[in-house]
CSV table of C-alpha atoms in Angstrom, one decimal:
chain,number,residue,atom,x,y,z
A,1,UNK,CA,0.0,0.0,0.0
A,2,UNK,CA,1.2,3.5,-0.8
A,3,UNK,CA,0.2,5.3,2.4
A,4,UNK,CA,0.4,8.7,0.7
A,5,UNK,CA,-2.3,7.7,-1.8
A,6,UNK,CA,-4.8,5.0,-1.2
A,7,UNK,CA,-4.7,5.3,2.6
A,8,UNK,CA,-5.3,9.0,2.4
A,9,UNK,CA,-8.2,8.8,-0.1
A,10,UNK,CA,-9.9,6.1,2.0
A,11,UNK,CA,-10.3,8.5,4.9
A,12,UNK,CA,-12.9,10.9,3.8
A,13,UNK,CA,-13.6,13.0,6.9
A,14,UNK,CA,-13.9,16.7,7.5
A,15,UNK,CA,-11.4,18.9,9.3
A,16,UNK,CA,-12.1,20.6,12.5
A,17,UNK,CA,-12.0,24.4,12.7
A,18,UNK,CA,-9.0,24.5,15.1
A,19,UNK,CA,-6.5,23.2,12.6
A,20,UNK,CA,-7.9,24.0,9.1
A,21,UNK,CA,-6.9,27.7,9.1
A,22,UNK,CA,-3.2,28.5,8.7
A,23,UNK,CA,-1.8,31.3,10.8
A,24,UNK,CA,-0.2,32.8,7.7
A,25,UNK,CA,-3.6,33.5,6.2
A,26,UNK,CA,-4.8,35.7,9.1
A,27,UNK,CA,-4.7,39.4,8.9
A,28,UNK,CA,-2.1,41.2,11.1
A,29,UNK,CA,-4.7,42.3,13.6
A,30,UNK,CA,-6.2,38.8,13.8
A,31,UNK,CA,-2.9,37.1,14.2
A,32,UNK,CA,-1.9,39.3,17.1
A,33,UNK,CA,-4.9,38.3,19.1
A,34,UNK,CA,-3.9,35.3,21.2
A,35,UNK,CA,-6.2,32.3,21.0
A,36,UNK,CA,-8.0,31.8,24.4
A,37,UNK,CA,-8.3,28.2,25.4
A,38,UNK,CA,-11.4,27.5,27.6
A,39,UNK,CA,-10.5,26.4,31.1
A,40,UNK,CA,-6.9,27.7,30.9
A,41,UNK,CA,-5.2,30.4,32.9
A,42,UNK,CA,-3.9,32.5,30.1
A,43,UNK,CA,-1.4,34.4,32.1
A,44,UNK,CA,1.9,33.2,30.7
A,45,UNK,CA,4.8,32.0,32.8
A,46,UNK,CA,8.5,32.9,32.3
A,47,UNK,CA,10.5,36.1,32.2
A,48,UNK,CA,9.9,38.7,29.5
A,49,UNK,CA,12.4,38.3,26.7
A,50,UNK,CA,13.1,41.4,24.8
A,51,UNK,CA,15.9,39.8,22.8
A,52,UNK,CA,19.4,38.8,23.8
A,53,UNK,CA,22.7,37.9,22.2
A,54,UNK,CA,25.7,35.8,23.3
A,55,UNK,CA,29.0,34.9,21.8
A,56,UNK,CA,29.2,31.3,20.7
A,57,UNK,CA,32.2,29.0,20.8
A,58,UNK,CA,33.5,30.1,17.4
A,59,UNK,CA,33.3,33.8,18.2
A,60,UNK,CA,30.1,34.4,16.3
A,61,UNK,CA,27.1,36.1,17.9
A,62,UNK,CA,23.9,34.2,18.7
A,63,UNK,CA,20.9,36.6,18.6
A,64,UNK,CA,17.6,35.5,20.0
A,65,UNK,CA,14.6,37.7,19.0
A,66,UNK,CA,12.1,39.2,21.4
A,67,UNK,CA,9.4,36.7,22.5
A,68,UNK,CA,6.1,38.1,21.5
A,69,UNK,CA,3.0,35.9,21.4
A,70,UNK,CA,1.4,35.8,18.0
A,71,UNK,CA,-1.3,33.0,18.0
A,72,UNK,CA,-4.5,32.4,16.2
A,73,UNK,CA,-6.8,29.4,15.5
A,74,UNK,CA,-4.6,27.0,17.4
A,75,UNK,CA,-1.3,28.0,15.8
A,76,UNK,CA,1.5,30.1,17.2
A,77,UNK,CA,4.0,31.9,15.0
A,78,UNK,CA,7.6,31.3,16.1
A,79,UNK,CA,10.1,33.8,14.4
A,80,UNK,CA,13.5,32.8,13.1
A,81,UNK,CA,16.5,33.3,15.4
A,82,UNK,CA,19.4,31.8,17.3
A,83,UNK,CA,19.4,30.1,20.7
A,84,UNK,CA,21.6,27.9,22.8
A,85,UNK,CA,20.5,24.3,22.4
A,86,UNK,CA,21.3,21.8,25.0
A,87,UNK,CA,22.2,22.3,28.7
A,88,UNK,CA,25.1,23.7,30.7
A,89,UNK,CA,27.5,21.4,32.5
A,90,UNK,CA,26.1,22.6,35.8
A,91,UNK,CA,22.5,21.4,35.0
A,92,UNK,CA,21.4,18.4,37.0
A,93,UNK,CA,20.6,15.2,35.1
A,94,UNK,CA,22.0,16.5,31.8
A,95,UNK,CA,22.9,14.0,29.0
A,96,UNK,CA,26.6,14.2,28.6
A,97,UNK,CA,26.5,12.9,25.0
A,98,UNK,CA,23.3,14.5,23.8
A,99,UNK,CA,22.9,17.9,25.5
A,100,UNK,CA,26.2,19.6,24.7
A,101,UNK,CA,25.4,23.3,24.4
A,102,UNK,CA,25.8,24.9,21.0
A,103,UNK,CA,24.4,28.0,19.2
A,104,UNK,CA,21.7,26.9,16.7
A,105,UNK,CA,20.3,29.3,14.1
A,106,UNK,CA,16.9,28.7,12.6
A,107,UNK,CA,16.6,30.8,9.4
A,108,UNK,CA,13.0,30.1,8.8
A,109,UNK,CA,10.1,31.1,11.0
A,110,UNK,CA,7.5,28.4,11.6
A,111,UNK,CA,4.0,28.0,13.1
A,112,UNK,CA,3.6,25.4,15.8
A,113,UNK,CA,0.5,23.8,17.3
A,114,UNK,CA,-0.5,25.8,20.4
A,115,UNK,CA,-1.7,22.5,21.9
A,116,UNK,CA,-0.8,18.8,21.6
A,117,UNK,CA,-3.1,17.0,19.1
A,118,UNK,CA,-6.1,15.8,20.9
A,119,UNK,CA,-8.2,12.6,20.7
A,120,UNK,CA,-11.1,14.6,19.2
A,121,UNK,CA,-8.9,16.1,16.5
A,122,UNK,CA,-7.5,12.7,15.6
A,123,UNK,CA,-10.9,11.1,15.4
A,124,UNK,CA,-12.3,13.9,13.2
A,125,UNK,CA,-9.5,13.4,10.7
A,126,UNK,CA,-8.8,9.7,10.9
A,127,UNK,CA,-11.9,8.2,12.4
A,128,UNK,CA,-10.3,5.6,14.7
A,129,UNK,CA,-8.3,6.2,17.8
A,130,UNK,CA,-5.0,4.5,18.2
A,131,UNK,CA,-5.2,1.5,20.6
A,132,UNK,CA,-3.1,0.7,23.6
A,133,UNK,CA,-1.4,-2.7,23.2
A,134,UNK,CA,-3.2,-5.2,25.4
A,135,UNK,CA,-0.3,-6.2,27.7
A,136,UNK,CA,0.9,-2.7,28.3
A,137,UNK,CA,0.3,-1.2,31.8
A,138,UNK,CA,-0.3,2.5,31.3
A,139,UNK,CA,2.0,5.0,33.0
A,140,UNK,CA,0.4,7.5,33.0
A,141,UNK,CA,-3.2,6.4,32.6
A,142,UNK,CA,-4.9,7.8,29.5
A,143,UNK,CA,-7.4,10.6,30.0
A,144,UNK,CA,-10.2,9.8,27.6
A,145,UNK,CA,-12.1,13.1,27.3
A,146,UNK,CA,-12.2,14.6,23.8
A,147,UNK,CA,-9.8,17.3,24.8
A,148,UNK,CA,-7.2,14.9,26.2
A,149,UNK,CA,-3.9,14.5,24.2
A,150,UNK,CA,-3.7,11.7,21.7
A,151,UNK,CA,-1.5,8.8,22.7
A,152,UNK,CA,-0.3,5.5,21.1
A,153,UNK,CA,0.5,6.8,17.6
A,154,UNK,CA,3.6,5.5,16.0
A,155,UNK,CA,6.1,8.0,14.5
A,156,UNK,CA,4.9,6.9,11.0
A,157,UNK,CA,1.3,7.6,12.0
A,158,UNK,CA,2.2,11.1,13.1
A,159,UNK,CA,3.7,11.7,9.6
A,160,UNK,CA,0.6,10.3,7.9
A,161,UNK,CA,-1.6,12.5,10.1
A,162,UNK,CA,0.5,15.5,9.0
A,163,UNK,CA,0.0,14.6,5.4
A,164,UNK,CA,-3.8,14.2,5.8
A,165,UNK,CA,-4.0,17.6,7.4
A,166,UNK,CA,-2.0,19.1,4.5
A,167,UNK,CA,-4.3,17.6,1.9
A,168,UNK,CA,-7.5,18.7,3.7
A,169,UNK,CA,-6.2,22.2,4.1
A,170,UNK,CA,-7.9,24.9,2.0
A,171,UNK,CA,-6.3,25.4,-0.4
A,172,UNK,CA,-4.5,22.0,-0.2
A,173,UNK,CA,-0.8,22.0,0.7
A,174,UNK,CA,1.8,19.7,-0.8
A,175,UNK,CA,2.3,16.9,1.8
A,176,UNK,CA,5.7,16.9,3.4
A,177,UNK,CA,6.3,13.1,3.5
A,178,UNK,CA,6.4,10.2,1.1
A,179,UNK,CA,5.7,6.9,2.9
A,180,UNK,CA,5.7,3.5,1.2
A,181,UNK,CA,6.0,-0.2,2.1
A,182,UNK,CA,3.5,0.5,4.9
A,183,UNK,CA,1.7,-2.1,6.9
A,184,UNK,CA,-1.3,-1.8,9.1
A,185,UNK,CA,-4.3,0.5,9.4
A,186,UNK,CA,-4.0,4.1,10.5
A,187,UNK,CA,-4.7,4.1,14.2
A,188,UNK,CA,-3.7,0.5,14.6
A,189,UNK,CA,0.1,0.8,14.7
A,190,UNK,CA,1.2,1.6,11.1
A,191,UNK,CA,4.8,1.0,10.2
A,192,UNK,CA,6.5,1.8,7.0
A,193,UNK,CA,9.7,0.6,5.3
A,194,UNK,CA,10.5,3.8,3.5
A,195,UNK,CA,10.1,7.5,4.3
A,196,UNK,CA,11.3,10.4,2.2
A,197,UNK,CA,10.4,14.1,1.5
A,198,UNK,CA,8.1,15.0,-1.3
A,199,UNK,CA,9.2,17.0,-4.3
A,200,UNK,CA,12.9,16.5,-3.8
A,201,UNK,CA,12.9,18.8,-0.8
A,202,UNK,CA,16.4,19.2,0.6
A,203,UNK,CA,15.1,19.2,4.2
A,204,UNK,CA,11.9,19.3,6.2
A,205,UNK,CA,12.4,23.0,6.5
A,206,UNK,CA,11.6,23.3,2.8
A,207,UNK,CA,8.3,21.4,3.1
A,208,UNK,CA,5.1,23.3,2.2
A,209,UNK,CA,2.8,21.1,4.3
A,210,UNK,CA,2.4,20.2,7.9
A,211,UNK,CA,5.1,18.1,9.6
A,212,UNK,CA,6.7,17.2,12.9
A,213,UNK,CA,9.0,19.9,14.3
A,214,UNK,CA,12.7,19.2,14.3
A,215,UNK,CA,14.4,18.8,17.6
A,216,UNK,CA,15.9,22.3,17.3
A,217,UNK,CA,12.5,23.9,16.5
A,218,UNK,CA,10.9,22.0,19.4
A,219,UNK,CA,13.5,23.1,22.0
A,220,UNK,CA,13.7,26.7,20.6
A,221,UNK,CA,9.9,26.9,21.0
A,222,UNK,CA,9.8,25.2,24.4
A,223,UNK,CA,12.4,27.5,25.9
A,224,UNK,CA,10.7,30.8,24.7
A,225,UNK,CA,13.9,32.6,25.1
A,226,UNK,CA,14.8,31.2,28.5
A,227,UNK,CA,18.1,29.3,29.3
A,228,UNK,CA,16.9,27.6,32.5
A,229,UNK,CA,16.0,24.0,32.8
A,230,UNK,CA,12.3,24.8,32.4
A,231,UNK,CA,10.6,27.8,30.9
A,232,UNK,CA,9.1,28.3,34.3
A,233,UNK,CA,12.5,28.6,36.1
A,234,UNK,CA,15.4,26.5,37.1
A,235,UNK,CA,15.8,23.2,39.0
A,236,UNK,CA,15.2,23.6,42.8
A,237,UNK,CA,18.0,22.2,44.8
A,238,UNK,CA,21.2,20.4,43.9
A,239,UNK,CA,20.6,16.8,45.0
A,240,UNK,CA,20.9,14.5,42.0
A,241,UNK,CA,18.9,11.8,43.8
A,242,UNK,CA,15.9,14.1,44.2
A,243,UNK,CA,14.3,13.4,40.8
A,244,UNK,CA,10.8,12.7,42.2
A,245,UNK,CA,10.7,15.7,44.5
A,246,UNK,CA,8.1,18.5,43.8
A,247,UNK,CA,9.4,21.1,41.5
A,248,UNK,CA,8.0,24.7,42.0
A,249,UNK,CA,9.3,25.7,38.5
A,250,UNK,CA,7.0,23.0,37.0
A,251,UNK,CA,3.9,23.2,39.2
A,252,UNK,CA,1.9,25.7,37.2
A,253,UNK,CA,3.1,24.8,33.7
A,254,UNK,CA,3.2,21.0,33.5
A,255,UNK,CA,1.4,17.8,34.4
A,256,UNK,CA,4.1,15.5,35.8
A,257,UNK,CA,4.6,12.7,38.3
A,258,UNK,CA,4.0,14.9,41.4
A,259,UNK,CA,0.8,16.6,40.5
A,260,UNK,CA,-0.9,14.5,37.7
A,261,UNK,CA,-2.3,11.7,39.9
A,262,UNK,CA,-0.7,9.3,37.4
A,263,UNK,CA,-2.9,10.3,34.4
A,264,UNK,CA,-2.9,12.6,31.4
A,265,UNK,CA,-5.1,15.7,31.5
A,266,UNK,CA,-7.0,17.8,29.0
A,267,UNK,CA,-4.7,20.0,27.0
A,268,UNK,CA,-4.4,23.7,27.8
A,269,UNK,CA,-5.2,23.3,31.5
A,270,UNK,CA,-1.8,24.5,32.7
A,271,UNK,CA,-0.3,27.9,32.1
A,272,UNK,CA,1.4,28.6,28.8
A,273,UNK,CA,4.9,30.0,27.9
A,274,UNK,CA,5.5,33.5,26.8
A,275,UNK,CA,4.8,32.2,23.2
A,276,UNK,CA,1.4,31.0,24.5
A,277,UNK,CA,2.3,27.4,23.9
A,278,UNK,CA,0.7,24.9,26.3
A,279,UNK,CA,1.9,21.5,27.6
A,280,UNK,CA,5.3,21.8,26.0
A,281,UNK,CA,6.6,20.0,29.2
A,282,UNK,CA,4.7,17.1,30.7
A,283,UNK,CA,1.3,15.5,29.9
A,284,UNK,CA,2.5,13.4,26.9
A,285,UNK,CA,5.9,13.0,25.3
A,286,UNK,CA,5.9,14.4,21.7
A,287,UNK,CA,7.5,12.9,18.6
A,288,UNK,CA,10.0,15.1,16.7
A,289,UNK,CA,11.2,14.7,13.2
A,290,UNK,CA,14.8,13.7,14.1
A,291,UNK,CA,16.9,10.7,15.0
A,292,UNK,CA,19.1,10.9,18.1
A,293,UNK,CA,22.6,12.1,17.7
A,294,UNK,CA,25.1,10.8,20.3
A,295,UNK,CA,28.4,12.4,21.0
A,296,UNK,CA,27.9,15.4,18.7
A,297,UNK,CA,30.7,18.0,19.1
A,298,UNK,CA,30.0,21.4,20.4
A,299,UNK,CA,29.8,24.1,17.8
A,300,UNK,CA,27.3,26.3,15.9
A,301,UNK,CA,24.7,24.8,13.6
A,302,UNK,CA,22.2,26.3,11.1
A,303,UNK,CA,18.8,24.6,10.4
A,304,UNK,CA,19.9,21.2,11.9
A,305,UNK,CA,17.9,18.1,11.0
A,306,UNK,CA,18.8,14.5,10.7
A,307,UNK,CA,17.9,12.4,7.6
A,308,UNK,CA,14.2,11.4,7.4
A,309,UNK,CA,14.8,8.0,5.9
A,310,UNK,CA,14.2,4.8,7.9
A,311,UNK,CA,17.5,3.3,9.2
A,312,UNK,CA,18.1,-0.2,8.1
A,313,UNK,CA,21.6,-0.5,9.4
A,314,UNK,CA,20.6,-1.1,13.0
A,315,UNK,CA,18.0,-3.2,14.8
A,316,UNK,CA,15.7,-0.2,15.4
A,317,UNK,CA,15.0,3.1,13.8
A,318,UNK,CA,15.1,5.5,16.8
A,319,UNK,CA,13.4,8.9,16.9
A,320,UNK,CA,13.6,11.6,19.5
A,321,UNK,CA,10.7,12.5,21.8
A,322,UNK,CA,10.6,15.6,23.9
A,323,UNK,CA,8.8,17.1,26.8
A,324,UNK,CA,8.4,14.2,29.2
A,325,UNK,CA,5.0,12.8,30.4
A,326,UNK,CA,2.5,13.1,33.2
A,327,UNK,CA,4.2,10.2,34.8
A,328,UNK,CA,7.7,11.7,34.4
A,329,UNK,CA,9.9,12.9,37.2
A,330,UNK,CA,11.3,16.4,37.0
A,331,UNK,CA,14.6,15.3,35.4
A,332,UNK,CA,12.7,14.1,32.3
A,333,UNK,CA,10.8,17.4,31.8
A,334,UNK,CA,13.8,19.6,31.3
A,335,UNK,CA,13.7,21.6,28.1
A,336,UNK,CA,16.9,19.8,26.9
A,337,UNK,CA,15.7,16.3,28.0
A,338,UNK,CA,15.3,13.6,25.4
A,339,UNK,CA,14.1,10.1,25.0
A,340,UNK,CA,14.7,7.7,22.1
A,341,UNK,CA,11.9,5.2,21.3
A,342,UNK,CA,11.7,3.2,18.1
A,343,UNK,CA,9.7,4.8,15.3
A,344,UNK,CA,7.3,1.9,15.4
A,345,UNK,CA,6.7,2.3,19.2
A,346,UNK,CA,3.0,2.1,20.3
A,347,UNK,CA,3.5,0.9,23.9
A,348,UNK,CA,5.1,4.2,25.0
A,349,UNK,CA,1.9,6.2,24.6
A,350,UNK,CA,3.5,9.0,22.6
A,351,UNK,CA,1.7,12.0,21.2
A,352,UNK,CA,2.7,15.0,19.1
A,353,UNK,CA,2.0,18.5,17.9
A,354,UNK,CA,2.6,19.7,14.3
A,355,UNK,CA,4.6,22.5,12.7
A,356,UNK,CA,4.7,24.2,9.3
A,357,UNK,CA,7.4,26.4,7.8
A,358,UNK,CA,6.3,30.0,7.2
A,359,UNK,CA,7.0,30.9,3.6
């Protein structure tokens, strides 16, 4: 089955209003009016960021833009800029081989989903919710309200969902991904043998349609100009064994092990960042576009992204998830924290939010 063609045409469902309108089509006045999410405390958390610059390792200057919320219809516009990706050596629980700090420049602005994709949004586009594998003991337990975040989608299914959204857009957008040699039914653990970019795009940054954010885009957005462990502040205390302690810097912004009662919660019920993004930390872990990169040298990078193709030279094709979960301790919810499930993983209960390059 060619999942880009026959699978897509077989799912003839309408889009929901939240995702069908691209931010780029709003008027300036409309796009500057933040979306108000029912039940949410809209007061953002984090310091005001008017812009900053810092010298990177090679002597060049990394310039971060002012953080100004510009959201409409469920999408937030994130401007191009530079940030320090990774964590300082002083940060507790940092990954020595995966969080080496470096200046990363993103030359293209992008829009990012203000919320994690919900169960209702998936059903309205796909029709059938992903299923939890029978033997899996949930941690956290899945919240089953319509507004709860989607879980149990493979990485391939996240790509297929992005393609469907692109094709149902008005006017239609060229899908970002080409998937083939696929097995399974969408919502039932689809896996694919081949993945590429459509139209000969050199990278996901060149895609027209919806896609997963790269790791760099995700961390840039999650930090909202901050350089602390969480956008709500830094880690409290210096005890490396205190992973499961309460974390004041997380309490108002994230569902995590201490405050979640062991379950996911409806999206948008914790306070957002200065970019008005909700649940970037906690609730459900989120797929990103990229493979993990271990032992990468420090140094500046521009528009970083790993190859999209499925790895066949190792036992598993690993992809990076970000943000941690409602069952996660505070070490896993750091902005630089990562996990590396296989792209065909269903048992981890992973969700996602989508991005799109601003042309």
